[in-house]
């Protein structure tokens, strides 16, 4: 099976959940046996010619509007709107004119949904929805009505043009149907993780990771991972300003990603910025946190936490759409985080998930490959 994935964003580095999901599904499909090409904007520091990574062939193209999200605040013009307005200069048309060579074309996000031609007997069209974009723009960004209407048109085009809509959660699938009518077919494929737990080597990895972050062995180390989205920044402020000062245990908070608040350093807080390899960060931690109370789609960080074997404290919103074992999971409002941390700090080290539970992107790729095989043969 040949699959072309079309992304309006660069997918590397994996600096936020949207990129992780797009790349996770592409590499998962490749691992399941599909021949996968991904069409993505070129960015400085990356090859301008096609290259292969993790079994996926990447085809960069030049998109003038790709610089707009950096120049225009998201609340004024959502990035999906700005990226939908400009034609690509080089590389995009070459592959899109060859759509007939593919069995399926998968759109990551809806920015290019109105640029995909439908032809009789052509490839099946798949819309991979990361969020309900219209709702995200309203609740997270406070986007103006005109821009919301443009997002609605893009999202409607993506749902209407697709033979299959793939969502992260059943709630998103139901919401898309409520807004835009019933898709031809829907598949719910949760997020996944690139991380794997090696229990046998955990003690050595933990000691090495703690030395690299200059942490005491006796500290209770808390971790929160998040990109620059408003809900992650707000959650990081809560952890720094409210939770940590109120804890009665000696704790260090590691903030991974671009979620960290601006301002002077705070005692007991390490603002790490973007972390290319989450393995050492998770190995150094005792407890993973997700105090997120709003947003959209499904949290990728929860899957990384669970795959690493860490106990997790999360809000009900933070674990939306996720099935997880309860023994090392505490779901509570923010007011209960301190007590949950005290309780979980007494537990032993990480625990592997049951063999029947596979949170990897490879497992998600097998599920998507199976669904695409049915779709193409129908």
Short mmCIF file of C-alpha atoms in Angstrom, two decimals:
data_model
loop_
_atom_site.label_atom_id
_atom_site.label_comp_id
_atom_site.label_asym_id
_atom_site.label_seq_id
_atom_site.Cartn_x
_atom_site.Cartn_y
_atom_site.Cartn_z
CA UNK A 1 0.00 0.00 0.00
CA UNK A 2 1.26 3.46 -0.92
CA UNK A 3 0.22 6.35 1.32
CA UNK A 4 0.93 10.05 0.88
CA UNK A 5 0.67 12.14 4.05
CA UNK A 6 0.21 15.89 3.53
CA UNK A 7 1.22 18.14 6.42
CA UNK A 8 0.93 21.96 6.50
CA UNK A 9 3.53 22.04 9.30
CA UNK A 10 7.08 20.75 9.54
CA UNK A 11 6.92 17.61 11.67
CA UNK A 12 10.42 17.84 13.10
CA UNK A 13 11.50 18.59 15.71
CA UNK A 14 8.70 16.92 17.66
CA UNK A 15 8.10 20.05 19.71
CA UNK A 16 4.36 19.65 20.29
CA UNK A 17 1.61 17.06 20.13
CA UNK A 18 0.46 17.87 16.61
CA UNK A 19 3.86 17.12 15.15
CA UNK A 20 4.22 14.00 17.29
CA UNK A 21 0.89 12.62 16.09
CA UNK A 22 1.57 13.32 12.40
CA UNK A 23 5.00 11.70 12.57
CA UNK A 24 3.82 8.88 14.83
CA UNK A 25 1.08 7.82 12.44
CA UNK A 26 3.42 8.06 9.43
CA UNK A 27 6.18 5.97 11.02
CA UNK A 28 3.62 3.56 12.45
CA UNK A 29 2.15 3.01 9.00
CA UNK A 30 5.63 2.41 7.57
CA UNK A 31 6.42 -0.09 10.33
CA UNK A 32 3.17 -1.90 9.49
CA UNK A 33 4.32 -2.40 5.90
CA UNK A 34 3.00 0.63 4.01
CA UNK A 35 5.16 2.66 1.65
CA UNK A 36 4.80 6.14 3.12
CA UNK A 37 5.71 9.52 1.63
CA UNK A 38 5.14 12.70 3.59
CA UNK A 39 4.81 16.11 1.97
CA UNK A 40 5.87 18.80 4.43
CA UNK A 41 7.13 22.40 4.38
CA UNK A 42 10.86 22.92 4.29
CA UNK A 43 12.39 24.69 7.26
CA UNK A 44 15.92 26.02 7.80
CA UNK A 45 18.32 23.43 9.10
CA UNK A 46 16.55 20.55 7.32
CA UNK A 47 17.40 19.01 3.93
CA UNK A 48 15.70 20.78 1.05
CA UNK A 49 15.74 17.63 -1.06
CA UNK A 50 13.83 14.47 -0.22
CA UNK A 51 15.25 12.27 2.51
CA UNK A 52 14.23 9.13 4.39
CA UNK A 53 13.89 8.79 8.13
CA UNK A 54 12.38 5.98 10.21
CA UNK A 55 11.08 4.31 7.06
CA UNK A 56 9.24 7.43 5.81
CA UNK A 57 10.32 9.35 2.70
CA UNK A 58 10.07 13.09 3.35
CA UNK A 59 9.43 15.52 0.48
CA UNK A 60 10.03 19.15 1.56
CA UNK A 61 8.28 21.94 -0.34
CA UNK A 62 8.53 25.72 -0.14
CA UNK A 63 5.46 27.46 1.27
CA UNK A 64 5.68 31.28 1.60
CA UNK A 65 2.90 31.38 4.18
CA UNK A 66 4.84 29.07 6.48
CA UNK A 67 6.51 32.15 7.97
CA UNK A 68 3.20 33.84 8.79
CA UNK A 69 2.48 31.95 12.05
CA UNK A 70 5.80 33.30 13.34
CA UNK A 71 4.90 36.88 12.43
CA UNK A 72 1.15 37.04 13.17
CA UNK A 73 -0.26 36.15 16.61
CA UNK A 74 -2.32 32.98 16.60
CA UNK A 75 -5.32 34.70 18.17
CA UNK A 76 -5.49 37.14 15.23
CA UNK A 77 -4.93 34.66 12.40
CA UNK A 78 -4.85 30.96 13.36
CA UNK A 79 -1.90 29.24 11.74
CA UNK A 80 -4.15 26.82 9.84
CA UNK A 81 -5.86 29.82 8.21
CA UNK A 82 -2.62 31.52 7.20
CA UNK A 83 -1.17 28.27 5.87
CA UNK A 84 -4.28 27.69 3.76
CA UNK A 85 -3.97 31.01 1.91
CA UNK A 86 -0.74 30.63 -0.02
CA UNK A 87 0.11 28.25 -2.86
CA UNK A 88 3.32 26.31 -2.53
CA UNK A 89 6.16 27.46 -4.73
CA UNK A 90 8.29 24.39 -5.26
CA UNK A 91 7.76 20.68 -4.74
CA UNK A 92 4.08 20.53 -3.78
CA UNK A 93 2.52 20.25 -7.23
CA UNK A 94 4.99 17.60 -8.36
CA UNK A 95 3.61 15.08 -5.90
CA UNK A 96 -0.02 16.17 -5.94
CA UNK A 97 -0.09 15.71 -9.73
CA UNK A 98 0.91 12.11 -9.08
CA UNK A 99 -1.95 11.33 -6.69
CA UNK A 100 -2.97 8.40 -8.86
CA UNK A 101 0.23 6.64 -7.78
CA UNK A 102 -1.09 6.40 -4.22
CA UNK A 103 -3.72 4.21 -2.64
CA UNK A 104 -4.53 6.82 0.03
CA UNK A 105 -3.80 10.49 0.65
CA UNK A 106 -3.91 11.46 4.33
CA UNK A 107 -4.39 15.11 5.32
CA UNK A 108 -2.87 16.04 8.66
CA UNK A 109 -4.92 19.02 9.87
CA UNK A 110 -7.34 20.83 7.56
CA UNK A 111 -5.20 23.69 6.19
CA UNK A 112 -4.82 22.16 2.70
CA UNK A 113 -8.23 20.49 2.57
CA UNK A 114 -9.54 22.72 -0.23
CA UNK A 115 -6.42 22.04 -2.35
CA UNK A 116 -6.89 18.29 -2.71
CA UNK A 117 -8.47 17.29 -6.04
CA UNK A 118 -10.95 14.41 -6.11
CA UNK A 119 -10.82 12.24 -9.19
CA UNK A 120 -12.86 9.23 -10.17
CA UNK A 121 -10.89 6.10 -9.36
CA UNK A 122 -8.22 8.13 -7.57
CA UNK A 123 -6.78 7.51 -4.11
CA UNK A 124 -8.92 7.37 -1.02
CA UNK A 125 -8.84 10.63 0.97
CA UNK A 126 -8.29 10.48 4.73
CA UNK A 127 -8.65 13.44 7.08
CA UNK A 128 -6.53 13.03 10.22
CA UNK A 129 -8.18 15.43 12.69
CA UNK A 130 -5.98 16.42 15.62
CA UNK A 131 -8.61 18.64 17.21
CA UNK A 132 -11.98 20.10 16.45
CA UNK A 133 -10.22 23.16 15.08
CA UNK A 134 -13.22 25.47 15.24
CA UNK A 135 -13.73 24.76 18.95
CA UNK A 136 -10.02 25.03 19.70
CA UNK A 137 -9.81 28.45 18.07
CA UNK A 138 -12.73 29.76 20.10
CA UNK A 139 -11.88 28.29 23.50
CA UNK A 140 -8.08 28.52 23.43
CA UNK A 141 -7.30 31.47 21.21
CA UNK A 142 -10.33 33.73 21.41
CA UNK A 143 -10.25 33.89 17.64
CA UNK A 144 -12.35 36.51 15.87
CA UNK A 145 -15.56 35.43 14.16
CA UNK A 146 -14.27 35.96 10.62
CA UNK A 147 -11.30 33.68 11.22
CA UNK A 148 -13.51 31.10 12.92
CA UNK A 149 -15.72 31.04 9.84
CA UNK A 150 -12.68 30.42 7.63
CA UNK A 151 -11.65 27.53 9.90
CA UNK A 152 -15.16 26.12 9.72
CA UNK A 153 -15.00 26.14 5.91
CA UNK A 154 -11.65 24.35 5.94
CA UNK A 155 -12.84 21.78 8.45
CA UNK A 156 -16.08 21.26 6.54
CA UNK A 157 -14.08 20.73 3.33
CA UNK A 158 -11.86 18.17 5.04
CA UNK A 159 -14.77 16.18 6.47
CA UNK A 160 -16.84 16.35 3.29
CA UNK A 161 -14.01 15.40 0.92
CA UNK A 162 -12.77 12.45 2.94
CA UNK A 163 -13.57 8.78 2.59
CA UNK A 164 -12.38 8.31 6.17
CA UNK A 165 -12.05 10.72 9.10
CA UNK A 166 -9.55 9.68 11.80
CA UNK A 167 -9.89 11.31 15.23
CA UNK A 168 -8.10 10.99 18.56
CA UNK A 169 -11.25 10.50 20.62
CA UNK A 170 -14.88 9.48 20.20
CA UNK A 171 -15.89 12.88 21.58
CA UNK A 172 -14.07 14.63 18.71
CA UNK A 173 -15.71 12.31 16.17
CA UNK A 174 -19.15 13.09 17.59
CA UNK A 175 -18.45 16.81 17.63
CA UNK A 176 -17.30 16.86 13.99
CA UNK A 177 -20.48 15.02 13.02
CA UNK A 178 -22.59 17.53 14.97
CA UNK A 179 -20.92 20.48 13.23
CA UNK A 180 -20.47 19.20 9.68
CA UNK A 181 -22.69 16.17 9.19
CA UNK A 182 -21.89 12.48 9.17
CA UNK A 183 -18.56 11.55 7.51
CA UNK A 184 -18.49 8.61 5.12
CA UNK A 185 -16.55 6.65 7.73
CA UNK A 186 -14.86 7.36 11.06
CA UNK A 187 -12.03 5.63 12.90
CA UNK A 188 -10.91 6.61 16.41
CA UNK A 189 -7.15 6.10 16.80
CA UNK A 190 -5.76 7.44 20.07
CA UNK A 191 -2.40 9.09 20.41
CA UNK A 192 0.66 7.00 21.19
CA UNK A 193 4.23 7.19 22.43
CA UNK A 194 7.72 6.81 21.02
CA UNK A 195 8.97 5.94 24.51
CA UNK A 196 9.52 2.40 25.80
CA UNK A 197 10.28 1.37 29.37
CA UNK A 198 13.29 -0.83 30.06
CA UNK A 199 12.67 -1.96 33.64
CA UNK A 200 15.83 -4.06 33.78
CA UNK A 201 18.04 -1.03 33.14
CA UNK A 202 15.91 1.55 34.92
CA UNK A 203 18.09 2.02 38.01
CA UNK A 204 21.19 2.73 35.92
CA UNK A 205 19.28 5.01 33.54
CA UNK A 206 17.70 6.86 36.46
CA UNK A 207 21.05 7.50 38.15
CA UNK A 208 22.64 8.67 34.89
CA UNK A 209 19.67 10.91 34.10
CA UNK A 210 19.69 12.47 37.57
CA UNK A 211 23.40 13.20 37.31
CA UNK A 212 22.85 14.89 33.95
CA UNK A 213 20.17 17.15 35.46
CA UNK A 214 22.21 17.64 38.68
CA UNK A 215 19.45 16.20 40.87
CA UNK A 216 19.76 14.66 44.33
CA UNK A 217 18.92 10.98 44.60
CA UNK A 218 16.69 11.75 47.60
CA UNK A 219 14.58 14.37 45.81
CA UNK A 220 11.04 13.72 44.69
CA UNK A 221 11.28 14.71 41.03
CA UNK A 222 8.12 15.87 39.28
CA UNK A 223 7.86 16.29 35.51
CA UNK A 224 5.51 18.17 33.21
CA UNK A 225 5.93 18.20 29.44
CA UNK A 226 4.11 20.64 27.18
CA UNK A 227 4.42 22.82 24.11
CA UNK A 228 3.64 26.52 23.86
CA UNK A 229 -0.16 26.18 23.61
CA UNK A 230 -2.02 28.41 26.11
CA UNK A 231 -3.34 25.50 28.17
CA UNK A 232 0.19 24.16 28.71
CA UNK A 233 1.58 27.56 29.71
CA UNK A 234 -1.25 28.08 32.17
CA UNK A 235 -0.69 24.60 33.64
CA UNK A 236 3.04 25.30 34.08
CA UNK A 237 2.26 28.54 35.92
CA UNK A 238 0.01 26.61 38.29
CA UNK A 239 2.77 24.11 39.00
CA UNK A 240 5.39 26.78 39.63
CA UNK A 241 3.32 29.34 41.53
CA UNK A 242 0.74 27.26 43.41
CA UNK A 243 1.57 23.58 43.66
CA UNK A 244 5.32 23.54 44.32
CA UNK A 245 5.35 26.18 47.11
CA UNK A 246 2.59 24.28 48.92
CA UNK A 247 4.20 20.83 48.91
CA UNK A 248 5.50 19.50 52.22
CA UNK A 249 8.00 17.16 50.54
CA UNK A 250 11.34 18.11 49.05
CA UNK A 251 10.63 18.23 45.34
CA UNK A 252 12.14 19.42 42.08
CA UNK A 253 9.95 20.27 39.12
CA UNK A 254 11.24 19.59 35.61
CA UNK A 255 9.43 21.54 32.88
CA UNK A 256 10.11 20.08 29.44
CA UNK A 257 9.04 21.90 26.28
CA UNK A 258 8.15 25.50 25.59
CA UNK A 259 5.47 25.64 28.28
CA UNK A 260 7.65 27.28 30.94
CA UNK A 261 6.60 30.72 32.17
CA UNK A 262 8.85 33.67 31.45
CA UNK A 263 10.56 35.40 34.32
CA UNK A 264 13.41 34.92 36.78
CA UNK A 265 14.43 31.40 37.83
CA UNK A 266 12.50 29.85 40.71
CA UNK A 267 13.88 27.62 43.42
CA UNK A 268 13.15 23.96 42.80
CA UNK A 269 12.18 24.49 39.14
CA UNK A 270 14.20 23.52 36.06
CA UNK A 271 12.91 25.14 32.87
CA UNK A 272 14.46 22.91 30.24
CA UNK A 273 12.84 24.19 27.05
CA UNK A 274 12.50 21.83 24.11
CA UNK A 275 13.93 18.39 24.95
CA UNK A 276 14.69 16.35 21.80
CA UNK A 277 14.92 13.05 23.69
CA UNK A 278 12.32 12.56 26.42
CA UNK A 279 13.88 9.31 27.62
CA UNK A 280 16.37 10.79 30.14
CA UNK A 281 13.83 13.36 31.33
CA UNK A 282 11.25 10.68 32.12
CA UNK A 283 13.88 8.34 33.58
CA UNK A 284 14.93 11.05 36.05
CA UNK A 285 11.37 11.64 37.30
CA UNK A 286 9.39 9.99 40.07
CA UNK A 287 5.92 11.32 39.22
CA UNK A 288 4.47 12.79 36.03
CA UNK A 289 1.91 15.59 36.14
CA UNK A 290 -0.80 16.96 33.88
CA UNK A 291 -2.81 19.75 35.54
CA UNK A 292 -4.30 20.79 32.19
CA UNK A 293 -7.92 21.93 32.48
CA UNK A 294 -8.77 22.98 28.93
CA UNK A 295 -7.65 22.47 25.33
CA UNK A 296 -8.72 20.14 22.56
CA UNK A 297 -7.95 16.79 20.98
CA UNK A 298 -6.08 14.34 23.19
CA UNK A 299 -2.97 14.75 25.31
CA UNK A 300 0.16 13.13 23.86
CA UNK A 301 2.09 13.66 27.09
CA UNK A 302 -0.14 11.21 28.98
CA UNK A 303 0.89 8.39 26.66
CA UNK A 304 4.58 9.23 27.11
CA UNK A 305 4.09 9.23 30.88
CA UNK A 306 2.28 5.89 30.91
CA UNK A 307 4.70 4.23 28.46
CA UNK A 308 7.60 5.25 30.70
CA UNK A 309 6.02 3.44 33.67
CA UNK A 310 5.68 6.56 35.81
CA UNK A 311 2.83 7.13 38.23
CA UNK A 312 0.66 9.97 36.96
CA UNK A 313 -1.38 12.71 38.58
CA UNK A 314 -3.79 14.32 36.14
CA UNK A 315 -7.01 16.25 35.94
CA UNK A 316 -10.05 14.55 34.38
CA UNK A 317 -9.55 16.76 31.35
CA UNK A 318 -5.90 15.80 31.03
CA UNK A 319 -6.71 12.12 30.57
CA UNK A 320 -9.72 12.57 28.29
CA UNK A 321 -10.25 9.65 25.95
CA UNK A 322 -7.47 7.56 27.57
CA UNK A 323 -7.91 4.13 29.11
CA UNK A 324 -5.22 3.45 31.67
CA UNK A 325 -4.63 1.17 34.67
CA UNK A 326 -5.79 2.83 37.88
CA UNK A 327 -3.21 1.49 40.35
CA UNK A 328 -0.64 4.19 39.56
CA UNK A 329 -2.98 6.83 38.24
CA UNK A 330 -4.60 9.61 40.27
CA UNK A 331 -7.32 11.63 38.57
CA UNK A 332 -8.24 14.68 40.60
CA UNK A 333 -8.91 18.38 40.49
CA UNK A 334 -5.95 20.66 41.01
CA UNK A 335 -6.82 20.99 44.67
CA UNK A 336 -6.00 17.27 45.11
CA UNK A 337 -2.60 17.26 43.37
CA UNK A 338 -0.51 17.78 46.53
CA UNK A 339 -2.14 14.87 48.38
CA UNK A 340 -1.86 12.61 45.32
CA UNK A 341 1.85 13.42 45.00
CA UNK A 342 2.43 12.58 48.66
CA UNK A 343 0.66 9.25 48.16
CA UNK A 344 2.44 8.28 44.95
CA UNK A 345 5.86 9.31 46.27
CA UNK A 346 5.74 6.25 48.53
CA UNK A 347 5.41 3.80 45.61
CA UNK A 348 8.39 1.87 44.19
CA UNK A 349 9.92 2.57 40.77
CA UNK A 350 8.29 2.37 37.34
CA UNK A 351 6.08 -0.55 36.37
CA UNK A 352 5.69 -1.99 32.89
CA UNK A 353 2.27 -1.91 31.31
CA UNK A 354 0.50 -5.24 30.93
CA UNK A 355 1.64 -6.98 27.71
CA UNK A 356 -1.88 -6.61 26.32
CA UNK A 357 -1.58 -2.81 26.51
CA UNK A 358 0.53 -1.37 23.69
CA UNK A 359 0.72 2.44 23.68
CA UNK A 360 3.30 2.71 20.91
CA UNK A 361 2.86 4.56 17.65
CA UNK A 362 3.67 1.25 15.95
CA UNK A 363 0.47 -0.19 17.44
CA UNK A 364 -1.48 2.86 16.25
CA UNK A 365 0.08 2.43 12.82
CA UNK A 366 -1.03 -1.21 12.62
CA UNK A 367 -4.58 -0.14 13.43
CA UNK A 368 -4.53 2.58 10.78
CA UNK A 369 -2.94 0.25 8.22
CA UNK A 370 -5.69 -2.31 8.79
CA UNK A 371 -8.38 0.36 8.38
CA UNK A 372 -6.80 1.76 5.22
CA UNK A 373 -6.52 -1.74 3.76
CA UNK A 374 -10.27 -2.19 4.24
CA UNK A 375 -10.95 1.25 2.78
CA UNK A 376 -8.82 0.76 -0.32
CA UNK A 377 -10.29 -2.67 -1.04
CA UNK A 378 -13.91 -1.52 -0.65
#
